[in-house]
Tab-separated table of N, CA and C in Angstrom:
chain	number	residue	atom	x	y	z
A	1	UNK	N	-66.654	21.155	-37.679
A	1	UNK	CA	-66.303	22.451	-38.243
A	1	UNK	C	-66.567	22.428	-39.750
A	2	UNK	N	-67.049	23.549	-40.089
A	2	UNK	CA	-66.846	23.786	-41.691
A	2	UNK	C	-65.954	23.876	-42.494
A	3	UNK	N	-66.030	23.404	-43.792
A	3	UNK	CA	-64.670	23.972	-44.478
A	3	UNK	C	-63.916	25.077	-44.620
A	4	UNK	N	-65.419	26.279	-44.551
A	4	UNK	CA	-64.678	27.583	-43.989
A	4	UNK	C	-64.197	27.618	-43.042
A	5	UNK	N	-64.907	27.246	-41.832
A	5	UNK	CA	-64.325	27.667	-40.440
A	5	UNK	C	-62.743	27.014	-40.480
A	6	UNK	N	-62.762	25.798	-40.715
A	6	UNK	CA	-60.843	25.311	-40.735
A	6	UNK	C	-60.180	26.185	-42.287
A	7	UNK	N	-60.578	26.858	-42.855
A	7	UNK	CA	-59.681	27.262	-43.980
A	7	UNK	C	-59.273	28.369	-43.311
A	8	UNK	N	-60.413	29.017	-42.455
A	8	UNK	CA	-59.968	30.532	-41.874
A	8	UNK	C	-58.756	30.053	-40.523
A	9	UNK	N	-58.761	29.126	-40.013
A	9	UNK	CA	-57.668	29.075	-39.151
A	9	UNK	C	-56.381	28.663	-39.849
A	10	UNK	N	-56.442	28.062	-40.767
A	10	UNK	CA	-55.280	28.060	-41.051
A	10	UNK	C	-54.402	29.410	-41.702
A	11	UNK	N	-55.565	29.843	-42.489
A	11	UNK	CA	-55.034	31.231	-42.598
A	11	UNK	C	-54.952	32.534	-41.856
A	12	UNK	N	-55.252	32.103	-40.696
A	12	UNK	CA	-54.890	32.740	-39.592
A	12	UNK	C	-53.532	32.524	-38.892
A	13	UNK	N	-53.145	31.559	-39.471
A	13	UNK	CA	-51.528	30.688	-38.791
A	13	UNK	C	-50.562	31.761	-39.782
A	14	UNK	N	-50.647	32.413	-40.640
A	14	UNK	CA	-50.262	33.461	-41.213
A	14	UNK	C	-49.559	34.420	-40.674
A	15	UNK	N	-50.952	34.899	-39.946
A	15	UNK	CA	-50.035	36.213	-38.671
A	15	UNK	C	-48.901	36.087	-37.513
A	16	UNK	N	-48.953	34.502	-37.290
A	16	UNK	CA	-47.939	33.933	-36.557
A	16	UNK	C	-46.462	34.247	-37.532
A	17	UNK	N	-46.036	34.122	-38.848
A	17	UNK	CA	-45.224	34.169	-39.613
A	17	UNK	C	-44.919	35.717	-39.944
A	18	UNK	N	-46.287	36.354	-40.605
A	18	UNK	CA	-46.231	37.534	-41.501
A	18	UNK	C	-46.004	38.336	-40.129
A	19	UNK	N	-46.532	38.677	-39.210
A	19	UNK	CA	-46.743	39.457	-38.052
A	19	UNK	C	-46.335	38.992	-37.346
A	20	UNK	N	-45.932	38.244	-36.618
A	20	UNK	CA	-45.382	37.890	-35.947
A	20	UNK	C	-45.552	38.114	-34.324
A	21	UNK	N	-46.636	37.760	-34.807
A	21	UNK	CA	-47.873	37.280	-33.513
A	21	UNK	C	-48.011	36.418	-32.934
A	22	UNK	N	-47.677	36.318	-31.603
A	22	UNK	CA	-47.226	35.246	-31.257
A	22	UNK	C	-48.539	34.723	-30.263
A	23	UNK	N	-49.506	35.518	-29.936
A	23	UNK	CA	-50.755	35.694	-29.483
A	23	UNK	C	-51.850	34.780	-30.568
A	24	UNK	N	-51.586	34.315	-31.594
A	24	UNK	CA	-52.501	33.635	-32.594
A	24	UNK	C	-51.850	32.195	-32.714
A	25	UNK	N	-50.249	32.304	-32.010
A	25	UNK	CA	-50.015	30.852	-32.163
A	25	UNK	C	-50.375	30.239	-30.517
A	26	UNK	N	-50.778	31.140	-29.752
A	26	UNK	CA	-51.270	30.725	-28.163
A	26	UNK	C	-52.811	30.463	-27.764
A	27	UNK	N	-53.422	30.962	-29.388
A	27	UNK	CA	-54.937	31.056	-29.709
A	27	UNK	C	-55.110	29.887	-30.313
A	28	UNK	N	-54.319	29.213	-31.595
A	28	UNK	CA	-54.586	28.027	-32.005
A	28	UNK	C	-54.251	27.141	-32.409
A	29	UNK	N	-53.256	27.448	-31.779
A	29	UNK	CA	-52.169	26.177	-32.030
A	29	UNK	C	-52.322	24.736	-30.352
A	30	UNK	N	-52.238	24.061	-31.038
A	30	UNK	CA	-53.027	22.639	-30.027
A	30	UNK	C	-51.801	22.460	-29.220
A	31	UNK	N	-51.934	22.241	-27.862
A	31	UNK	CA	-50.704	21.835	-26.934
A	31	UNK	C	-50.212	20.170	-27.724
A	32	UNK	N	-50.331	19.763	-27.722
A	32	UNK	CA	-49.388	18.523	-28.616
A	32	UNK	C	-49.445	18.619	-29.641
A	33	UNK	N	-49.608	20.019	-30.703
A	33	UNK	CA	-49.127	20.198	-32.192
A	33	UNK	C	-47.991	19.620	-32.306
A	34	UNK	N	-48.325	18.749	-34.059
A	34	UNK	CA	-46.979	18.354	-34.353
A	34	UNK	C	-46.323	19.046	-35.800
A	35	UNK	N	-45.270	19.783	-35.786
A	35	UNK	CA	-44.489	20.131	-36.764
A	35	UNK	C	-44.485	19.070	-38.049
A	36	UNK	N	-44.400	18.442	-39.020
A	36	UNK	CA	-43.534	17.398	-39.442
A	36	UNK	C	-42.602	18.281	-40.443
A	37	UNK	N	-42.459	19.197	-40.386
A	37	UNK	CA	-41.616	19.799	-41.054
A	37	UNK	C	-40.301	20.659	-40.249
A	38	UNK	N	-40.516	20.565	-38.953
A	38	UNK	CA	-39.435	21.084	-38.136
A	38	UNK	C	-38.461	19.557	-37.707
A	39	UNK	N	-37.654	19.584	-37.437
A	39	UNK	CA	-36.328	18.520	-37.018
A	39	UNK	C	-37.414	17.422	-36.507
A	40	UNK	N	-36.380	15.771	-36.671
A	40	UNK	CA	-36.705	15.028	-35.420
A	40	UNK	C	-36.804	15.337	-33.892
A	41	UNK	N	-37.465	15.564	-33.352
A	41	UNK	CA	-37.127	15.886	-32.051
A	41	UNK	C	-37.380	17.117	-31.277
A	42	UNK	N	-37.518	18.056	-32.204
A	42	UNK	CA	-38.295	19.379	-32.118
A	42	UNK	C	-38.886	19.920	-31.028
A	43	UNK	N	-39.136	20.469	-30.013
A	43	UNK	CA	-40.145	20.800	-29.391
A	43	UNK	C	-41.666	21.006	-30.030
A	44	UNK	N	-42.669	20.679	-29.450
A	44	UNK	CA	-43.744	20.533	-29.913
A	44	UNK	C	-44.862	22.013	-29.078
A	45	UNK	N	-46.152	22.391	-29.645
A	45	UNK	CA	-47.433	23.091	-29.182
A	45	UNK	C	-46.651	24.624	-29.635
A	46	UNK	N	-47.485	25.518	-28.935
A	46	UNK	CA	-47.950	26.886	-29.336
A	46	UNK	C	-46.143	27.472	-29.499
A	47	UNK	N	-45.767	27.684	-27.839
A	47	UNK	CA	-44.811	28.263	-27.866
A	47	UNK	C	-42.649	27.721	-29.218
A	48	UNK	N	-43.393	26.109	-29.031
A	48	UNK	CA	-42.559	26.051	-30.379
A	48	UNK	C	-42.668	26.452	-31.770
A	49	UNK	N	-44.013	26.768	-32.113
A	49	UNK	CA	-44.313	27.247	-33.416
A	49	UNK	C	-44.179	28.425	-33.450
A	50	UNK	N	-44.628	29.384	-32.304
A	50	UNK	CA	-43.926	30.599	-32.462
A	50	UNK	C	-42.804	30.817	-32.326
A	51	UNK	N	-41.771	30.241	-31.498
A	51	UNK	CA	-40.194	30.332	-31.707
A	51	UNK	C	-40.167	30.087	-32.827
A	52	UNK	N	-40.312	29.060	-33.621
A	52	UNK	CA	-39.838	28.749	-35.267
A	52	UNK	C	-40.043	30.228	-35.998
A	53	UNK	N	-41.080	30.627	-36.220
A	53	UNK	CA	-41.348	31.967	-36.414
A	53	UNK	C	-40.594	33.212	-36.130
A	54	UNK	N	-40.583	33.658	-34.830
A	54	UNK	CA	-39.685	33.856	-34.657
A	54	UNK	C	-38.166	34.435	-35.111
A	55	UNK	N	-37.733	32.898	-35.225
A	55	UNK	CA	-36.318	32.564	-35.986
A	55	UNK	C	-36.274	32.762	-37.461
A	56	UNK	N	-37.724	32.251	-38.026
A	56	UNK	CA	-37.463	32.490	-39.522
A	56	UNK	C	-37.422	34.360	-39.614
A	57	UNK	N	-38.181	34.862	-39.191
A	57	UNK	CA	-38.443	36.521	-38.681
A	57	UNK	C	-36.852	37.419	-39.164
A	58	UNK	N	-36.043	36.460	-38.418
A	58	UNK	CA	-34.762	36.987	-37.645
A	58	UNK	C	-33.735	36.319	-39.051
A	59	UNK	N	-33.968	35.402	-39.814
A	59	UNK	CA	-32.826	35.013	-40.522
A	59	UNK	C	-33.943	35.739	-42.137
A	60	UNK	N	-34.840	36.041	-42.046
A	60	UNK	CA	-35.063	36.700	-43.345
A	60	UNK	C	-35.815	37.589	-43.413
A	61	UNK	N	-35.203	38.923	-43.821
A	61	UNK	CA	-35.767	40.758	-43.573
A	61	UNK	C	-36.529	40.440	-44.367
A	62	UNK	N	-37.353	41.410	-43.720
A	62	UNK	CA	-39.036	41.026	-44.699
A	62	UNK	C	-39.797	40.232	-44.980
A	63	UNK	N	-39.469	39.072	-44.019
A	63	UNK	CA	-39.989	37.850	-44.730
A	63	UNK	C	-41.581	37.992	-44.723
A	64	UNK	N	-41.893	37.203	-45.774
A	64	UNK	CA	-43.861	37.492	-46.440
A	64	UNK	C	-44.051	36.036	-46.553
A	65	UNK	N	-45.019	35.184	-46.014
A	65	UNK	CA	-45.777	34.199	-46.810
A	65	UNK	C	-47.250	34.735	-47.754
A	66	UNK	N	-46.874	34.848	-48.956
A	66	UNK	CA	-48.350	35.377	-49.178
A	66	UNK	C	-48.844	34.478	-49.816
A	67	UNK	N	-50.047	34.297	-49.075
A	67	UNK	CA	-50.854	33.234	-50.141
A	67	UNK	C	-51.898	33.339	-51.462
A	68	UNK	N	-51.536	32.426	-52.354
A	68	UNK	CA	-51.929	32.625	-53.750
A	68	UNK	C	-53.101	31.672	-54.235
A	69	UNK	N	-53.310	30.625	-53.258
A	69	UNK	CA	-53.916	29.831	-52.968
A	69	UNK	C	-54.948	29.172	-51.716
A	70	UNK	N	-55.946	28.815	-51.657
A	70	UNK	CA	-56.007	27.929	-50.796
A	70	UNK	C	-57.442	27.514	-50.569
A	71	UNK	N	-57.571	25.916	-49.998
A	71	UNK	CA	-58.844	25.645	-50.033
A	71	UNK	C	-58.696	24.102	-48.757
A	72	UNK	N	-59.853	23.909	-48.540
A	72	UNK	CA	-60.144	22.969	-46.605
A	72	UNK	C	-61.044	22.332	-47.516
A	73	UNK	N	-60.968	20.816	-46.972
A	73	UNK	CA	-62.049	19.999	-46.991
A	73	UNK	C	-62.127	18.891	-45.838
A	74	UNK	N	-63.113	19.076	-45.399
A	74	UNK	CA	-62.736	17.800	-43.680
A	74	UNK	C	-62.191	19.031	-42.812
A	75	UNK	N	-61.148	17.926	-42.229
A	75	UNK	CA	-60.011	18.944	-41.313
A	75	UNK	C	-59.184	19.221	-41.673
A	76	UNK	N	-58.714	19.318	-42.801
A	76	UNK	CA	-57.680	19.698	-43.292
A	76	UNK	C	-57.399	21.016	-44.353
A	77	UNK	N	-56.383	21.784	-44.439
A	77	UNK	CA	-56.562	23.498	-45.271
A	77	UNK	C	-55.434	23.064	-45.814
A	78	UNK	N	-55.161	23.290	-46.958
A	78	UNK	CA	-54.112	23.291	-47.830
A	78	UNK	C	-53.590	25.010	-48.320
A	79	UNK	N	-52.979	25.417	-48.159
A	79	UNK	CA	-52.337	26.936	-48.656
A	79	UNK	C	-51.073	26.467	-49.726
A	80	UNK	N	-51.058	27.409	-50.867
A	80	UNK	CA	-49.986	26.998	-51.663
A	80	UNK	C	-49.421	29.130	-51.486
A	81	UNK	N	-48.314	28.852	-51.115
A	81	UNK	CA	-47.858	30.478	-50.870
A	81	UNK	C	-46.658	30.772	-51.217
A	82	UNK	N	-46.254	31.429	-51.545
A	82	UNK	CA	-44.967	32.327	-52.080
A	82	UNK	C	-44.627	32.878	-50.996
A	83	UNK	N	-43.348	33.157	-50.843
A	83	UNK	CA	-42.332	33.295	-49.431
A	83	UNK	C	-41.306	34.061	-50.067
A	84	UNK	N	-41.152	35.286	-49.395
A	84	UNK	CA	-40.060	35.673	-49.976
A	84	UNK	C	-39.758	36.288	-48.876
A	85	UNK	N	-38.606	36.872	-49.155
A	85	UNK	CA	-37.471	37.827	-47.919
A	85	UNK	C	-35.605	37.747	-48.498
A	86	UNK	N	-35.060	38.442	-47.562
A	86	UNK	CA	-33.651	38.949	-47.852
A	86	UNK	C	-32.864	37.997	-47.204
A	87	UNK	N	-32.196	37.507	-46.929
A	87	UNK	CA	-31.748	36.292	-46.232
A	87	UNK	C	-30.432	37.038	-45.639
A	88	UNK	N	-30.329	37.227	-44.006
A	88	UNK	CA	-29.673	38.107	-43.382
A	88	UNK	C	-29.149	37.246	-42.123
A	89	UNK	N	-29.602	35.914	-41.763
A	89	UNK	CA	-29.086	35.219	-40.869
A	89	UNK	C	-29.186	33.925	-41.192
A	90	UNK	N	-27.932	33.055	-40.777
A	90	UNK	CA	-27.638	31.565	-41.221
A	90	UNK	C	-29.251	31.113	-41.240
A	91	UNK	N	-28.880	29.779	-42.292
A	91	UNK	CA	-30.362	29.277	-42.577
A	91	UNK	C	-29.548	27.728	-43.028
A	92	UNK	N	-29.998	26.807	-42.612
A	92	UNK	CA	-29.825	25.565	-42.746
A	92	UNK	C	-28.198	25.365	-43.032
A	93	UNK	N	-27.438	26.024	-42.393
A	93	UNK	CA	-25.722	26.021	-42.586
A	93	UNK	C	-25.404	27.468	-43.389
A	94	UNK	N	-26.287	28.127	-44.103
A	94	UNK	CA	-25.504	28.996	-45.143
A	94	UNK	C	-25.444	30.028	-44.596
A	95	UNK	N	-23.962	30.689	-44.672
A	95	UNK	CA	-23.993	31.870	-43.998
A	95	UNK	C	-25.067	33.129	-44.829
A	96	UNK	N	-25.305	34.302	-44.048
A	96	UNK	CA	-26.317	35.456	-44.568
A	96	UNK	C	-25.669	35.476	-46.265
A	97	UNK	N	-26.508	35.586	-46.891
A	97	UNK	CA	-25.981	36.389	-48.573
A	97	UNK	C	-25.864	37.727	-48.787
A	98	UNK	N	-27.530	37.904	-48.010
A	98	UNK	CA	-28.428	39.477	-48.552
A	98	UNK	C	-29.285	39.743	-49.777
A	99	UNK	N	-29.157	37.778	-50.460
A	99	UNK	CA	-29.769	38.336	-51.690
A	99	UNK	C	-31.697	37.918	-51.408
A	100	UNK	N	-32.372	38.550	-52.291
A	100	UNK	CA	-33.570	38.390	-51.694
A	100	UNK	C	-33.936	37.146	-52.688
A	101	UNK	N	-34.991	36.248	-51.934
A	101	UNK	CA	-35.403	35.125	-52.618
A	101	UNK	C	-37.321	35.494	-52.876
A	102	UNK	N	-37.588	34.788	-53.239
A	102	UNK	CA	-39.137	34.241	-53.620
A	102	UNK	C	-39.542	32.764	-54.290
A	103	UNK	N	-39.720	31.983	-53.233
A	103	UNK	CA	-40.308	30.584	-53.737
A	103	UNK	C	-41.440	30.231	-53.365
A	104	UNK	N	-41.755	29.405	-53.787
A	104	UNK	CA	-43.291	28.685	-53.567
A	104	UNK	C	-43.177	27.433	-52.310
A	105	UNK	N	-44.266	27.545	-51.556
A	105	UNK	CA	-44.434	26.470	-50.604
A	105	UNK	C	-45.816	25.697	-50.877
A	106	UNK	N	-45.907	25.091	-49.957
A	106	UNK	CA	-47.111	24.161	-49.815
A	106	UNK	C	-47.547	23.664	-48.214
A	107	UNK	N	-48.623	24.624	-47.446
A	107	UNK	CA	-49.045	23.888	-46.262
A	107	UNK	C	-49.863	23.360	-46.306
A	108	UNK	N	-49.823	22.481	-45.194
A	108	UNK	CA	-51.138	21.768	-44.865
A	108	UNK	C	-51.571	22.011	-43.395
A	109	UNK	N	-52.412	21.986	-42.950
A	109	UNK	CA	-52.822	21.826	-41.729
A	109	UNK	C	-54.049	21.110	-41.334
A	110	UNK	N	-53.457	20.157	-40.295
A	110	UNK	CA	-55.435	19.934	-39.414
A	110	UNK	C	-55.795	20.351	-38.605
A	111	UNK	N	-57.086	20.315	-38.861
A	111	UNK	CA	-57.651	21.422	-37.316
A	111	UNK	C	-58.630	20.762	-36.928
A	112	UNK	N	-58.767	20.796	-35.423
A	112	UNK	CA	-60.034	19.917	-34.866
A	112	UNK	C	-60.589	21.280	-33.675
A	113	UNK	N	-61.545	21.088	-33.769
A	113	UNK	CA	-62.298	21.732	-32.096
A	113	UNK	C	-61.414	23.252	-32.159
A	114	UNK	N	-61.092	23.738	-32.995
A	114	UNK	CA	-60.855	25.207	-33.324
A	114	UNK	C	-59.286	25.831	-32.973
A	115	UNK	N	-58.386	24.289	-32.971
A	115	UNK	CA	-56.648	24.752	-32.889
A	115	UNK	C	-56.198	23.138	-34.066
A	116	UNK	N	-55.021	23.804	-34.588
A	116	UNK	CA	-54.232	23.225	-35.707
A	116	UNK	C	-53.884	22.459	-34.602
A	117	UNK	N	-53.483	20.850	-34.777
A	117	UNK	CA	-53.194	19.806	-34.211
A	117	UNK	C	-51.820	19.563	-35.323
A	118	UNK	N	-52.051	19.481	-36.540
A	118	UNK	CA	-50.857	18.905	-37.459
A	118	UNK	C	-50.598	19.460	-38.198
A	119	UNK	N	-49.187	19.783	-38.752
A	119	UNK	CA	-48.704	20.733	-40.129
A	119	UNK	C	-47.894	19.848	-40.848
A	120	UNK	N	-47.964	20.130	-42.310
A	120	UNK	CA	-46.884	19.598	-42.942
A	120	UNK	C	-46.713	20.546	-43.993
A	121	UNK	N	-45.338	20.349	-44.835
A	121	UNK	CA	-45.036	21.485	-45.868
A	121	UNK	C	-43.859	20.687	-47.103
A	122	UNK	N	-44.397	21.379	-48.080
A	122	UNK	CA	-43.323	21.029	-48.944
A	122	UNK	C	-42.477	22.341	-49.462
A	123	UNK	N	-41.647	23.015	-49.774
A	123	UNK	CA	-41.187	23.981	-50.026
A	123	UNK	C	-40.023	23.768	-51.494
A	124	UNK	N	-39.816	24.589	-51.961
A	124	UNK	CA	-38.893	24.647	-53.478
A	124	UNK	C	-37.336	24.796	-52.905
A	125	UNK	N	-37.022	23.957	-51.942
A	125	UNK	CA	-35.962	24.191	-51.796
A	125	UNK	C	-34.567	24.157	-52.405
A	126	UNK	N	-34.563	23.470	-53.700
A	126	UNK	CA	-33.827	23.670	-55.173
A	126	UNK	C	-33.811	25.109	-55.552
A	127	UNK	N	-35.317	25.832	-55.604
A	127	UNK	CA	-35.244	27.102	-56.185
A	127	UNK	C	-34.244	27.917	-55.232
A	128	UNK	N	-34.675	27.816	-53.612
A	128	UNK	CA	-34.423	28.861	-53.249
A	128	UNK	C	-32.552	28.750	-52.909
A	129	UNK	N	-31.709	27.570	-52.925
A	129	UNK	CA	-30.617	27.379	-53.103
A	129	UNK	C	-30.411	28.261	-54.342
A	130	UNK	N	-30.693	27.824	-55.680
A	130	UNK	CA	-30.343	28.337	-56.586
A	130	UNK	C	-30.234	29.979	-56.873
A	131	UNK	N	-31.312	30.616	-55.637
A	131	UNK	CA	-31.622	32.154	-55.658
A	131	UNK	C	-30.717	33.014	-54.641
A	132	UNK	N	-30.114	31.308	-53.793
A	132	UNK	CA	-28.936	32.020	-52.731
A	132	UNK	C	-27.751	31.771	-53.412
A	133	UNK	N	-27.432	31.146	-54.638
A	133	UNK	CA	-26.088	31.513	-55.372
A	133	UNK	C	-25.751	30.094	-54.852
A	134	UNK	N	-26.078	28.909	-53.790
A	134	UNK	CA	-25.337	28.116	-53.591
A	134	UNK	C	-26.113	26.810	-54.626
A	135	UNK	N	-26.397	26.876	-55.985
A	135	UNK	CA	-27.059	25.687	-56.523
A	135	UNK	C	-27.063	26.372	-57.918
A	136	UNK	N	-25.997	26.093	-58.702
A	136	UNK	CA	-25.392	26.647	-60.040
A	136	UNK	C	-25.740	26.655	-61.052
A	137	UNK	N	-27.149	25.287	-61.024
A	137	UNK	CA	-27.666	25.446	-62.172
A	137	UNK	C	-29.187	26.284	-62.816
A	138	UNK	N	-28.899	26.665	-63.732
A	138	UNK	CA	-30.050	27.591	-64.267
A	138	UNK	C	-31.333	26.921	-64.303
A	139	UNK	N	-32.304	27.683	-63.900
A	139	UNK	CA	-33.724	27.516	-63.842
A	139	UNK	C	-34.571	27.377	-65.613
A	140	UNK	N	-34.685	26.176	-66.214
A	140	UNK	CA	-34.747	25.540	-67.334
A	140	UNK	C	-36.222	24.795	-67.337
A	141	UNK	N	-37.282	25.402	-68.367
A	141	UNK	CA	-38.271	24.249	-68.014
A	141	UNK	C	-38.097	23.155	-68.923
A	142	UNK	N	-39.245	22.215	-69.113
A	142	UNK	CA	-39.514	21.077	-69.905
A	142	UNK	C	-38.618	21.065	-71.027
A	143	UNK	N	-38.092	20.157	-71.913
A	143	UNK	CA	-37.768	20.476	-73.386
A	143	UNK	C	-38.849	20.238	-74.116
A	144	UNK	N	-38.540	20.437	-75.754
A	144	UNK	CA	-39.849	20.934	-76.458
A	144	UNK	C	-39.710	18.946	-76.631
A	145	UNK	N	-41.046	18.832	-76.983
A	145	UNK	CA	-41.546	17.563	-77.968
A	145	UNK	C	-40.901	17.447	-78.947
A	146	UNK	N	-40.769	15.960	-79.578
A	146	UNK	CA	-40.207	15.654	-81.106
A	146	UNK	C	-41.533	15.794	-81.414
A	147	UNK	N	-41.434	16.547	-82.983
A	147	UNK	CA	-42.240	16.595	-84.373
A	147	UNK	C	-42.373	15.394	-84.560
């Protein structure tokens, strides 16, 4: 495959999230896909990645991955995307807030023979605590240099 051809599937794994299409995660998502970003133990292939979806759907109104980024080399697509939504159902223990967030992520995906086989992600999960009120401290960059 080309670098295009795997950059366009991964950004096709999009509509599985944004739309919530569950028809694009039955199109290319690989029967032994592996999450590494969902639990130990997880259920694995099409129909678990669209449940995850799904669920994120359902715990945040509006939710958007939009991507701001992205580029494939080999088998692999990297997306760097901004995520935002209203946070309206428990999410990793915290009950709903309502307040709306926007953080930055980081996917990866491989793709072989024209379905994602592997995902991984890093996400700002400091920021987005801090944007649900449960992480107190203020968003501060670098300090300046000594003269």
């Amino acid at each position: 495959m080309t670098n295009e051809e795997v950059l366009e599937i991964a950004v096709a794994m999009g509509e599985i999230f944004n739309d919530g299409n569950e028809g694009t995660a039955q199109r290319l998502v690989a029967e032994g896909f592996v999450d590494y970003e969902a639990p130990e133990g997880a259920p694995t292939g099409p129909d678990a990645y669209a449940n995850t979806a799904r669920w994120m759907r359902g715990v945040w109104k509006d939710a958007r991955w939009e991507i701001v980024d992205a580029f494939a080399s080999g088998d692999k697509a990297t997306l760097r995307v901004v995520f935002s939504g209203t946070h309206v159902g428990e999410f990793m223990g915290i009950a709903p807030t309502n307040k709306r967030v926007e953080v930055q992520h980081i996917h990866i995906y491989r793709i072989a023979d024209g379905k994602v086989h592997e995902h991984w992600a890093v996400r700002d999960d400091i920021e987005l605590a801090r944007q649900l009120g449960i992480w107190d401290r203020p968003k501060v960059g670098a300090p300046e240099a000594a003269a």
